[in-house]
Amino acid sequence: MSVRWKDLRLTGWGRGPASAAQAARPERASAAAEALAAARGEGAALFARGAGRSYGDAAQLSGGRALLTARLDRILAFDAATARVECEAGVTFRALLDTFVPRGFVPPVSPGTAFVTVGGAIAADVHGKNHDRHGSFGDHVDWIDMLLADGRIVRTGPDAEPELFRATLGGMGLSGMILRAGFRLLPGSPALAVHARRIANLEEFFAAFAAARDSATYSVGWVDALARGRSLGRGIFETAEFAAGGAAAPARKPLPVPFDLPAFALSGPSVRAFNEIYWRRVPSAGREDVRALDAFFYPLDRLSDWHRLYGRRGFYQFQSVVPDGAALPAVRAMLETVASGGNASFLAVLKTLGSEGRGFLSFPMRGVTLALDIPRSAGADELMKKLERISCDAGGRIYLAKDAVMSPETFRATYPGLPAFEAALQRLDPAGRFATDQSRRLAIGGRAA
Amino acid sequence: MSDTWLILGASSAIARAFARVAAIRGADVLLAARDIDDAGATAVDIAIRTGRRAEVVAFDATDEAAHAALVERARAFAGEGTLNVFLAFGAMPEQSAIDADPMLVGPTIAANFTSAAVLLHRLAPVLEARGAGAVVALGSVAGDRGRLKNYVYGSAKAGLHAYLQGLRARLVRKGVHVVTLKPGFVDTAMTWGLPGMFLVASPETIAAAALDAATRKRDIVYAPGFWWGIMTIIRHIPERIFKKLNI
Ligand SMILES: Cc1cc2nc3c(=O)[nH]c(=O)nc-3n(C[C@H](O)[C@H](O)[C@H](O)COP(=O)(O)OP(=O)(O)OC[C@H]3O[C@@H](n4cnc5c(N)ncnc54)[C@H](O)[C@@H]3O)c2cc1C
C-alpha cells in the first residue's frame, strides 16, 4: 500500500513557530518502515514525533516528513517477577501507570507530565524527581528496536550495537526511529507520603537539597521566580516516598483550558499574587500528607492544555543543569536575571541530578537543575541569551528537550559527548536523513539549517 | 461466565479500539486478522492491560473456504459464554483508483460486502443455536447514498446494510441482536491524509458507541450520533440536485 502523508503544522509544547511537515502515522512497525522508505525515495528528511511534549523545536522539521508514533501504542510483554516491560514507542506514561500501578509498579523515572511517550522519554533520556537515586530513564532500558536511516530494523542495548544505544539515549531522535523498547519498572503504589516545607531563600534551598539528596527518594523544589532580595529563591521543598498500601485518591478529570488567555493575565502582579498564595499555603514548619501519585508527579496534567495559558505567542522553557560546585552562584544569578527582567514565570523548578546518563547527549550531570517558563513577550529572547550565558559560564548545559533557542556554539561547548555522537551519526545516517529544526539550528553533524 | 467478542478484521484501528474497550469492560476477545503477528501484539497488549483472555486467529475474509474453521474456533473459544461478533473488516480504495481500473470493483465489493455476508451466514446458525449474543457490523454513512467520490465502496456498504436488516429480523427471533453501526469519518489509516475530511471521530469514540449500541440493543446507529442529522439531510437532497454536487 502506498504511504499517505498528511499536511500538518507542528510545534513544540511551548508553541513557538510551527513548521509544516508531511506526516505518516504508522499503526505497526512495517508501516513505519514503508513510510521511511517512501521518504527516502523522495530524498526527504524525516523525524519521529511522540506526544509533542518537548518544548522547543525538537519534534518538528520544516519541509520534513514526520513519523508519528501515536498509534504504535501497544504493551508487548510484562513479567512481574523481574518488573520488565516491553512496549511500542508510542505507549504513554499514562498507559504504563494505568496498567501497572494497580499491580504495584511505576515507571522508573517520570517527567513532570504523564502524556509523554516511551520513545520521547528515551530520545530525551528524561529525568525525574529521583535522579540522584535512580538516574535517568535510559538507565532502566535493556534494549531498543530501532528503524535506521537505511531501512534496517536493529535491536540495540548496552552490549548490542552499543554505539547506536548511546546515540539513541538522549539523542533526540537523530539516530533513527525507536520502534519498541524493553525496560524495567520500579515498585510503587498509588500514593506517596510527601513532606512539604516552606523555604525562605536560595541558600536554605541548597541546604535542604544537600540534606535530602542521599536520603529521600523523590525531591523537588518549587521556586517563586519573582521573589527578590533576601527572599530570592524562596519556595517550597518537597520530598516523598511511596506510601505502603496507600489508597489512591479518586482520579480527577483534567480541567480544560479552552482558550488562549490574553497576555495581561500573566502580567507581573497577577503571577506575583499567585506565587505568594502558593507559598503561604505551606506552613514554615513543614507538613506531611499523603498525596495521590498523579498529584505529586504530574500536578500540571490536571489542566489539560495548560500551555495555552501563555497565550498565542507561546513561551520558552529554560532548563539547565549546573555542576554542584558552581550551582549556587549560577542559580542565584539566573533567578536575579529573571526577577529583574519582569518576565513572569509561573513555574520555576529546582532539582538535583546525580550523575551522567548513558547517552552521548544525555542531559544530566551531577549538579542542580533549574527550569522556568518564560512567556515569549518582548525581551524574552534576550533573557534566554543571558540565562544561556550564565549556565554555560558555570560549566552547565541546557536541556535539549526544552531548548528552542540555544546557539550552536553553546551547544558544542557544553556537550562533551557531541563528537562521539556525530561520529555515530556519520556511520548510522551519513546522508543525514533524520533531522529536526533543532538539529539544524544546532548544526549537529555539521548540517546547519 | 464471561462474554466473548469475536473481532473480525482485528488490525484496523476501530477494531483495535473496540477490542480494548470490550476487554476493559470484562469480555474475552478473539482477534481474527490477516496479519497475525500484528494482531498478536494487540492481543498481548489487551491481556496485559486488562487481564482478560485475548487470542489470535488467522483470518482472510475473502478466503471463504476457511470460514467454517474460523467459526469452529470462535465457538470453542467462547465455550459456555456468550459469543458476540464485531465485524470490522473492509477496504476502501480511492474511487479514482477504481475508475482507472474497473477490475478493482469486484474485490471492493467482495471485501466489504460478499465476504461479510458469506461469513455472517455461516455464523448465523451458530448464534441461533446459542440463543444469545450480539452482532455489531460496521456499515458506513457512505452506504446511505451513492456519491460521486465514493460510490463503489458506498454501494458495497449499502448492500451490507440491507443484508444486516434481514439478518436482524432472522436473529431477533432467537435472542440474538444485530447492530448496524454507521460511522462517519473516523481517524484511521484509511482516512489519514485524505482531503475533505471533517468532524473526524477517534476510533475510541466509535468503539464505545459500538459497545453501547450492543448493550442497549439498538438497531441502526450513527457514530457519532450527529451523523444521523447530516445523513438525513443528504438523503433528502433531490437526486436532480445531488447528481451535480461534488461530494
Ligand atoms: C509539563 C512538562 C513537564 C516535563 N517535565 C520533565 C521532567 O521533569 N524531566 C524531563 O526529563 N523532561 C520533562 N519534560 C520534557 C519531556 O519529558 C520530553 O520532552 C520528552 O521527550 C517528551 O516526550 P514526547 O513523547 O512528547 O516526545 P516529542 O516531544 O514528540 O519528541 C521529543 C524528541 O524525541 C524524539 N522522539 C520521539 N519519539 C521518538 C521515537 N519513537 N523514535 C525516535 N525519536 C523519537 C523526537 O524526534 C524529538 O526529538 C516535561 C515536559 C512537559 C510538557
PDB file of N, CA, C and O and ligand atoms in Angstrom, chain A residues 13 48-55 58-59 69 89 110-113 116-117 119-121 123-124 126-127 172-173 176-178 300 306 351 399 401-402 436, ligand 1:
ATOM      1  N   TRP A  13       5.718  22.048  22.705  1.00  0.00           N
ATOM      2  CA  TRP A  13       4.760  22.338  23.779  1.00  0.00           C
ATOM      3  C   TRP A  13       4.751  23.836  24.117  1.00  0.00           C
ATOM      4  O   TRP A  13       3.750  24.371  24.581  1.00  0.00           O
ATOM      5  N   ALA A  48      10.940  11.360  13.970  1.00  0.00           N
ATOM      6  CA  ALA A  48       9.837  10.743  14.710  1.00  0.00           C
ATOM      7  C   ALA A  48       9.275  11.771  15.679  1.00  0.00           C
ATOM      8  O   ALA A  48       9.979  12.672  16.131  1.00  0.00           O
ATOM      9  N   ARG A  49       8.017  11.633  15.960  1.00  0.00           N
ATOM     10  CA  ARG A  49       7.387  12.535  16.923  1.00  0.00           C
ATOM     11  C   ARG A  49       6.472  11.722  17.822  1.00  0.00           C
ATOM     12  O   ARG A  49       5.641  10.942  17.351  1.00  0.00           O
ATOM     13  N   GLY A  50       6.625  11.921  19.116  1.00  0.00           N
ATOM     14  CA  GLY A  50       5.778  11.243  20.081  1.00  0.00           C
ATOM     15  C   GLY A  50       4.603  12.114  20.443  1.00  0.00           C
ATOM     16  O   GLY A  50       3.785  12.476  19.604  1.00  0.00           O
ATOM     17  N   ALA A  51       4.538  12.507  21.703  1.00  0.00           N
ATOM     18  CA  ALA A  51       3.397  13.293  22.158  1.00  0.00           C
ATOM     19  C   ALA A  51       3.607  14.797  21.992  1.00  0.00           C
ATOM     20  O   ALA A  51       2.747  15.591  22.358  1.00  0.00           O
ATOM     21  N   GLY A  52       4.745  15.186  21.436  1.00  0.00           N
ATOM     22  CA  GLY A  52       4.992  16.611  21.222  1.00  0.00           C
ATOM     23  C   GLY A  52       5.117  17.385  22.519  1.00  0.00           C
ATOM     24  O   GLY A  52       4.773  18.548  22.587  1.00  0.00           O
ATOM     25  N   ARG A  53       5.654  16.747  23.566  1.00  0.00           N
ATOM     26  CA  ARG A  53       5.779  17.413  24.861  1.00  0.00           C
ATOM     27  C   ARG A  53       7.143  18.049  25.050  1.00  0.00           C
ATOM     28  O   ARG A  53       7.398  18.619  26.106  1.00  0.00           O
ATOM     29  N   SER A  54       8.022  17.907  24.086  1.00  0.00           N
ATOM     30  CA  SER A  54       9.231  18.714  24.177  1.00  0.00           C
ATOM     31  C   SER A  54       8.827  20.149  23.870  1.00  0.00           C
ATOM     32  O   SER A  54       7.909  20.392  23.095  1.00  0.00           O
ATOM     33  N   TYR A  55       9.506  21.083  24.508  1.00  0.00           N
ATOM     34  CA  TYR A  55       9.016  22.467  24.477  1.00  0.00           C
ATOM     35  C   TYR A  55       9.395  23.225  23.219  1.00  0.00           C
ATOM     36  O   TYR A  55       8.668  24.101  22.780  1.00  0.00           O
ATOM     37  N   ALA A  58      12.337  20.415  18.823  1.00  0.00           N
ATOM     38  CA  ALA A  58      12.986  19.106  18.711  1.00  0.00           C
ATOM     39  C   ALA A  58      12.150  18.086  17.953  1.00  0.00           C
ATOM     40  O   ALA A  58      12.665  17.105  17.446  1.00  0.00           O
ATOM     41  N   ALA A  59      10.841  18.312  17.874  1.00  0.00           N
ATOM     42  CA  ALA A  59       9.984  17.304  17.232  1.00  0.00           C
ATOM     43  C   ALA A  59       9.265  17.911  16.034  1.00  0.00           C
ATOM     44  O   ALA A  59       8.074  17.704  15.825  1.00  0.00           O
ATOM     45  N   THR A  69       4.105   8.519  16.294  1.00  0.00           N
ATOM     46  CA  THR A  69       4.070   7.210  16.952  1.00  0.00           C
ATOM     47  C   THR A  69       2.786   6.959  17.743  1.00  0.00           C
ATOM     48  O   THR A  69       2.674   5.941  18.415  1.00  0.00           O
ATOM     49  N   ALA A  89       6.847   2.264  20.887  1.00  0.00           N
ATOM     50  CA  ALA A  89       7.392   3.578  21.236  1.00  0.00           C
ATOM     51  C   ALA A  89       6.333   4.607  21.602  1.00  0.00           C
ATOM     52  O   ALA A  89       6.598   5.543  22.333  1.00  0.00           O
ATOM     53  N   SER A 110       9.954   9.443  36.027  1.00  0.00           N
ATOM     54  CA  SER A 110       8.801  10.124  35.462  1.00  0.00           C
ATOM     55  C   SER A 110       9.100  11.595  35.240  1.00  0.00           C
ATOM     56  O   SER A 110       9.452  12.295  36.175  1.00  0.00           O
ATOM     57  N   PRO A 111       8.919  12.070  34.002  1.00  0.00           N
ATOM     58  CA  PRO A 111       8.980  13.520  33.806  1.00  0.00           C
ATOM     59  C   PRO A 111       7.732  14.152  34.418  1.00  0.00           C
ATOM     60  O   PRO A 111       6.868  13.449  34.934  1.00  0.00           O
ATOM     61  N   GLY A 112       7.622  15.461  34.359  1.00  0.00           N
ATOM     62  CA  GLY A 112       6.529  16.159  35.020  1.00  0.00           C
ATOM     63  C   GLY A 112       5.182  16.056  34.355  1.00  0.00           C
ATOM     64  O   GLY A 112       4.226  16.689  34.790  1.00  0.00           O
ATOM     65  N   THR A 113       5.085  15.270  33.306  1.00  0.00           N
ATOM     66  CA  THR A 113       3.787  15.025  32.688  1.00  0.00           C
ATOM     67  C   THR A 113       3.715  13.571  32.266  1.00  0.00           C
ATOM     68  O   THR A 113       4.725  12.995  31.855  1.00  0.00           O
ATOM     69  N   VAL A 116       3.841  12.030  28.002  1.00  0.00           N
ATOM     70  CA  VAL A 116       4.967  11.702  27.128  1.00  0.00           C
ATOM     71  C   VAL A 116       4.938  10.228  26.732  1.00  0.00           C
ATOM     72  O   VAL A 116       4.358   9.392  27.423  1.00  0.00           O
ATOM     73  N   THR A 117       5.598   9.941  25.626  1.00  0.00           N
ATOM     74  CA  THR A 117       5.690   8.566  25.157  1.00  0.00           C
ATOM     75  C   THR A 117       7.017   7.951  25.605  1.00  0.00           C
ATOM     76  O   THR A 117       7.970   8.672  25.936  1.00  0.00           O
ATOM     77  N   GLY A 119       9.019   6.456  23.601  1.00  0.00           N
ATOM     78  CA  GLY A 119      10.003   6.891  22.594  1.00  0.00           C
ATOM     79  C   GLY A 119      10.594   8.248  22.940  1.00  0.00           C
ATOM     80  O   GLY A 119      11.814   8.446  22.870  1.00  0.00           O
ATOM     81  N   GLY A 120       9.732   9.172  23.310  1.00  0.00           N
ATOM     82  CA  GLY A 120      10.197  10.507  23.676  1.00  0.00           C
ATOM     83  C   GLY A 120      11.046  10.482  24.946  1.00  0.00           C
ATOM     84  O   GLY A 120      12.017  11.229  25.072  1.00  0.00           O
ATOM     85  N   ALA A 121      10.684   9.607  25.863  1.00  0.00           N
ATOM     86  CA  ALA A 121      11.435   9.510  27.120  1.00  0.00           C
ATOM     87  C   ALA A 121      12.840   8.963  26.875  1.00  0.00           C
ATOM     88  O   ALA A 121      13.800   9.365  27.544  1.00  0.00           O
ATOM     89  N   ALA A 123      14.408   9.173  23.805  1.00  0.00           N
ATOM     90  CA  ALA A 123      15.111  10.121  22.931  1.00  0.00           C
ATOM     91  C   ALA A 123      15.650  11.311  23.720  1.00  0.00           C
ATOM     92  O   ALA A 123      16.648  11.912  23.340  1.00  0.00           O
ATOM     93  N   ALA A 124      14.958  11.685  24.811  1.00  0.00           N
ATOM     94  CA  ALA A 124      15.442  12.801  25.626  1.00  0.00           C
ATOM     95  C   ALA A 124      16.171  12.298  26.877  1.00  0.00           C
ATOM     96  O   ALA A 124      16.665  13.082  27.659  1.00  0.00           O
ATOM     97  N   VAL A 126      14.989  11.154  29.684  1.00  0.00           N
ATOM     98  CA  VAL A 126      14.366  12.040  30.668  1.00  0.00           C
ATOM     99  C   VAL A 126      14.754  11.685  32.107  1.00  0.00           C
ATOM    100  O   VAL A 126      15.090  10.549  32.421  1.00  0.00           O
ATOM    101  N   HIS A 127      14.674  12.698  32.938  1.00  0.00           N
ATOM    102  CA  HIS A 127      14.948  12.542  34.365  1.00  0.00           C
ATOM    103  C   HIS A 127      13.694  12.927  35.138  1.00  0.00           C
ATOM    104  O   HIS A 127      12.813  13.602  34.614  1.00  0.00           O
ATOM    105  N   MET A 172      17.773  12.640  20.871  1.00  0.00           N
ATOM    106  CA  MET A 172      16.723  13.472  20.297  1.00  0.00           C
ATOM    107  C   MET A 172      16.290  13.006  18.895  1.00  0.00           C
ATOM    108  O   MET A 172      16.071  13.800  17.988  1.00  0.00           O
ATOM    109  N   GLY A 173      16.186  11.690  18.783  1.00  0.00           N
ATOM    110  CA  GLY A 173      15.601  11.121  17.566  1.00  0.00           C
ATOM    111  C   GLY A 173      16.508  11.086  16.359  1.00  0.00           C
ATOM    112  O   GLY A 173      16.084  10.662  15.282  1.00  0.00           O
ATOM    113  N   GLY A 176      17.720   7.496  14.578  1.00  0.00           N
ATOM    114  CA  GLY A 176      16.751   6.633  13.911  1.00  0.00           C
ATOM    115  C   GLY A 176      15.449   6.671  14.680  1.00  0.00           C
ATOM    116  O   GLY A 176      15.308   7.421  15.651  1.00  0.00           O
ATOM    117  N   MET A 177      14.503   5.849  14.218  1.00  0.00           N
ATOM    118  CA  MET A 177      13.207   5.840  14.893  1.00  0.00           C
ATOM    119  C   MET A 177      13.142   4.686  15.891  1.00  0.00           C
ATOM    120  O   MET A 177      13.413   3.540  15.549  1.00  0.00           O
ATOM    121  N   ILE A 178      12.776   5.013  17.109  1.00  0.00           N
ATOM    122  CA  ILE A 178      12.578   3.992  18.132  1.00  0.00           C
ATOM    123  C   ILE A 178      11.232   3.320  17.850  1.00  0.00           C
ATOM    124  O   ILE A 178      10.208   4.001  17.764  1.00  0.00           O
ATOM    125  N   LEU A 300       0.571  19.368  36.801  1.00  0.00           N
ATOM    126  CA  LEU A 300       0.059  20.174  35.689  1.00  0.00           C
ATOM    127  C   LEU A 300      -0.897  19.411  34.782  1.00  0.00           C
ATOM    128  O   LEU A 300      -1.644  20.003  34.014  1.00  0.00           O
ATOM    129  N   TRP A 306      -2.656  23.290  29.464  1.00  0.00           N
ATOM    130  CA  TRP A 306      -2.315  24.489  30.247  1.00  0.00           C
ATOM    131  C   TRP A 306      -1.357  25.401  29.509  1.00  0.00           C
ATOM    132  O   TRP A 306      -1.255  26.580  29.816  1.00  0.00           O
ATOM    133  N   LYS A 351      15.811  21.006  40.945  1.00  0.00           N
ATOM    134  CA  LYS A 351      16.017  19.599  41.275  1.00  0.00           C
ATOM    135  C   LYS A 351      17.519  19.333  41.302  1.00  0.00           C
ATOM    136  O   LYS A 351      18.289  20.079  40.704  1.00  0.00           O
ATOM    137  N   TYR A 399      19.049  21.770  28.548  1.00  0.00           N
ATOM    138  CA  TYR A 399      18.349  20.517  28.223  1.00  0.00           C
ATOM    139  C   TYR A 399      17.725  20.604  26.827  1.00  0.00           C
ATOM    140  O   TYR A 399      16.908  21.483  26.551  1.00  0.00           O
ATOM    141  N   ALA A 401      15.511  18.821  25.443  1.00  0.00           N
ATOM    142  CA  ALA A 401      14.060  18.607  25.370  1.00  0.00           C
ATOM    143  C   ALA A 401      13.296  19.906  25.614  1.00  0.00           C
ATOM    144  O   ALA A 401      12.120  20.006  25.295  1.00  0.00           O
ATOM    145  N   LYS A 402      13.958  20.891  26.186  1.00  0.00           N
ATOM    146  CA  LYS A 402      13.304  22.172  26.457  1.00  0.00           C
ATOM    147  C   LYS A 402      13.775  23.256  25.499  1.00  0.00           C
ATOM    148  O   LYS A 402      13.085  24.254  25.281  1.00  0.00           O
ATOM    149  N   THR A 436      15.877  17.462  12.559  1.00  0.00           N
ATOM    150  CA  THR A 436      14.785  18.260  13.118  1.00  0.00           C
ATOM    151  C   THR A 436      15.184  19.730  12.995  1.00  0.00           C
ATOM    152  O   THR A 436      16.348  20.041  12.702  1.00  0.00           O
TER     153      THR A 436
HETATM  154  C1  LIG C   1       4.755  19.662  31.696  1.00  0.00           C
HETATM  155  C2  LIG C   1       6.024  19.018  31.278  1.00  0.00           C
HETATM  156  C3  LIG C   1       6.901  18.582  32.238  1.00  0.00           C
HETATM  157  C4  LIG C   1       8.089  17.972  31.877  1.00  0.00           C
HETATM  158  N1  LIG C   1       8.909  17.542  32.853  1.00  0.00           N
HETATM  159  C5  LIG C   1      10.051  16.921  32.537  1.00  0.00           C
HETATM  160  C6  LIG C   1      10.907  16.408  33.543  1.00  0.00           C
HETATM  161  O1  LIG C   1      10.628  16.519  34.727  1.00  0.00           O
HETATM  162  N2  LIG C   1      12.047  15.761  33.170  1.00  0.00           N
HETATM  163  C7  LIG C   1      12.370  15.594  31.867  1.00  0.00           C
HETATM  164  O2  LIG C   1      13.377  14.970  31.575  1.00  0.00           O
HETATM  165  N3  LIG C   1      11.587  16.078  30.874  1.00  0.00           N
HETATM  166  C8  LIG C   1      10.440  16.739  31.192  1.00  0.00           C
HETATM  167  N4  LIG C   1       9.641  17.217  30.195  1.00  0.00           N
HETATM  168  C9  LIG C   1      10.066  17.045  28.791  1.00  0.00           C
HETATM  169  C10 LIG C   1       9.598  15.737  28.180  1.00  0.00           C
HETATM  170  O3  LIG C   1       9.725  14.683  29.076  1.00  0.00           O
HETATM  171  C11 LIG C   1      10.452  15.419  26.964  1.00  0.00           C
HETATM  172  O4  LIG C   1      10.432  16.493  26.062  1.00  0.00           O
HETATM  173  C12 LIG C   1      10.014  14.157  26.213  1.00  0.00           C
HETATM  174  O5  LIG C   1      10.951  13.905  25.209  1.00  0.00           O
HETATM  175  C13 LIG C   1       8.640  14.314  25.611  1.00  0.00           C
HETATM  176  O6  LIG C   1       8.228  13.096  25.020  1.00  0.00           O
HETATM  177  P1  LIG C   1       7.248  13.109  23.768  1.00  0.00           P
HETATM  178  O7  LIG C   1       6.729  11.746  23.594  1.00  0.00           O
HETATM  179  O8  LIG C   1       6.283  14.200  23.904  1.00  0.00           O
HETATM  180  O9  LIG C   1       8.287  13.416  22.602  1.00  0.00           O
HETATM  181  P2  LIG C   1       8.261  14.564  21.482  1.00  0.00           P
HETATM  182  O10 LIG C   1       8.220  15.884  22.130  1.00  0.00           O
HETATM  183  O11 LIG C   1       7.263  14.251  20.465  1.00  0.00           O
HETATM  184  O12 LIG C   1       9.716  14.349  20.881  1.00  0.00           O
HETATM  185  C14 LIG C   1      10.843  14.691  21.638  1.00  0.00           C
HETATM  186  C15 LIG C   1      12.089  14.200  20.919  1.00  0.00           C
HETATM  187  O13 LIG C   1      12.083  12.794  20.911  1.00  0.00           O
HETATM  188  C16 LIG C   1      12.150  12.314  19.599  1.00  0.00           C
HETATM  189  N5  LIG C   1      11.291  11.127  19.534  1.00  0.00           N
HETATM  190  C17 LIG C   1      10.036  10.979  19.991  1.00  0.00           C
HETATM  191  N6  LIG C   1       9.598   9.733  19.743  1.00  0.00           N
HETATM  192  C18 LIG C   1      10.600   9.101  19.112  1.00  0.00           C
HETATM  193  C19 LIG C   1      10.754   7.793  18.566  1.00  0.00           C
HETATM  194  N7  LIG C   1       9.783   6.873  18.626  1.00  0.00           N
HETATM  195  N8  LIG C   1      11.923   7.494  17.973  1.00  0.00           N
HETATM  196  C20 LIG C   1      12.927   8.396  17.899  1.00  0.00           C
HETATM  197  N9  LIG C   1      12.831   9.634  18.383  1.00  0.00           N
HETATM  198  C21 LIG C   1      11.683   9.975  18.984  1.00  0.00           C
HETATM  199  C22 LIG C   1      11.671  13.438  18.735  1.00  0.00           C
HETATM  200  O14 LIG C   1      12.222  13.352  17.432  1.00  0.00           O
HETATM  201  C23 LIG C   1      12.157  14.636  19.481  1.00  0.00           C
HETATM  202  O15 LIG C   1      13.494  14.908  19.165  1.00  0.00           O
HETATM  203  C24 LIG C   1       8.434  17.824  30.510  1.00  0.00           C
HETATM  204  C25 LIG C   1       7.547  18.265  29.538  1.00  0.00           C
HETATM  205  C26 LIG C   1       6.355  18.854  29.899  1.00  0.00           C
HETATM  206  C27 LIG C   1       5.421  19.334  28.845  1.00  0.00           C
END
